[in-house]
Amino acid sequence: MITRHDWSRSEIQALLELPLVDLLWQAQQVHRAANPGYHVQLASLLSVKTGGCEEDCAYCPQSMHHSADVGGQPNLEVEPVLARARAAREAGAHRFCMGWAWREIRDGAPFEAMLAMVKGVRELGLEACVTAGMLSDHQAQRLAEAGLTAYNHNLDTSPEHYDQIISTRTYQERLETLSRVRSAGITLCCGGIIGMGEGPADRAGLLEVLANLDPHPESVPINALVAVEGTPLEDLPAVDPLELVRMVATARILMPHSRVRLSAGRQQLNREAQILCLLAGADSIFYGDTLLTTGNPDVLTDRALLAAAGVRVAEVSAVAAEPACQPVTAARG
Ligand code: SAM
Ligand code: DTB
Ligand code: SF4
């Protein structure tokens, strides 16, 4: 199978608009060929620094620009974070993702603590992912040295729709952050959100930018907007679950070897819609009762979901044996 990096927006839009049965059939063929065995990865999330963020992302309950801001909570310390990572591992998670509501990483004690958290999570045999806004080359290098598996930084939407969602950081700055992470040898986790008032060309536009990154991001989170009260997007209607299925299937066709993560918004989906997303090629979910600040299905419900779908859950020990930075063709960050 050839992995392409030259997809046009019209080709992508045509995929998104295929009859659903044909889109699913194509996605499944690509998925089975690229990822034999169908292993689903479980990733747990923890918010280390919550709220009070200077950015104005319209969807986010952690922005100081919105009345929803959930700020005012102390940053978590290294030991409690590692205790949560241990508990996540015991519950069966493979990856532990930590979030900081920052515009950019600052040097000093909080960054040293971040490095200690990354080291500690890796020592537990888990993959470690951080999402903390923009960073410098030096900070990326230090995170790589600490063993960071992946850095999450989303493009969120198309370049054209972007300024309706965020005004305090440009699309170009996001692309530069991604390239810094890549240069440091850390795998990329980069995706977006649907349900923010975008049109079909915007969904194709987001996927176009992602699919033309070379190499592709190893991990591509597809979020459905969680419309939080007190954010500018609070009144937007819930996205049709089949639109999420289409987005997942198209991401799978465009980026055959990437992990496509069915991310925020699963609480609005019934079991069957989630299974359709798995069929469409999603091979990771966030696992644990909370995302960063909003809810997620509980662990037992998710275990039952995966059992009902009949998918295999990746073994933690197998994940731990993988090196932090893998060759591009095999990378599954
Ligand atoms: N401040 C960091 C940053 O923006 O890179 C890290 C945290 S941020 C919460 C991580 C991602 O979560 C965002 O880029 C966005 O795609 C997603 N997200 C945040 N709030 C969301 C919401 N209400 N619904 C869906 N996705 C959301
Ligand atoms: C991503 O794309 N989705 C996750 C993870 N990356 C960091 C975060 C979703 C957050 C949803 C809103 C909240 O819980 O605050
Ligand atoms: Fe929320 Fe991250 Fe935007 Fe800050 S930068 S408002 S934490 S999404």
Coordinates of C-alpha atoms and ligand atoms in Angstrom, one line a residue, residues 53 55 57 59-60 62-63 101-102 169, ligand 3:
C53 CA -5.3 29.7 29.8
E55 CA -5.6 31.5 24.6
C57 CA -10.1 28.7 21.8
Y59 CA -14.5 25.4 22.4
C60 CA -12.4 25.3 25.5
Q62 CA -10.1 26.2 30.2
S63 CA -9.8 29.6 28.5
A101 CA -3.7 24.7 30.0
W102 CA -0.8 26.8 28.7
R169 CA -2.6 31.8 18.1
Ligands
SF4_3 FE1 -7.8 25.3 26.0 FE2 -5.4 24.5 25.0 FE3 -6.8 26.6 23.8 FE4 -5.7 26.9 26.3 S1 -4.6 26.5 24.3 S2 -7.8 27.6 25.6 S3 -6.0 24.9 27.2 S4 -7.4 24.4 24.0

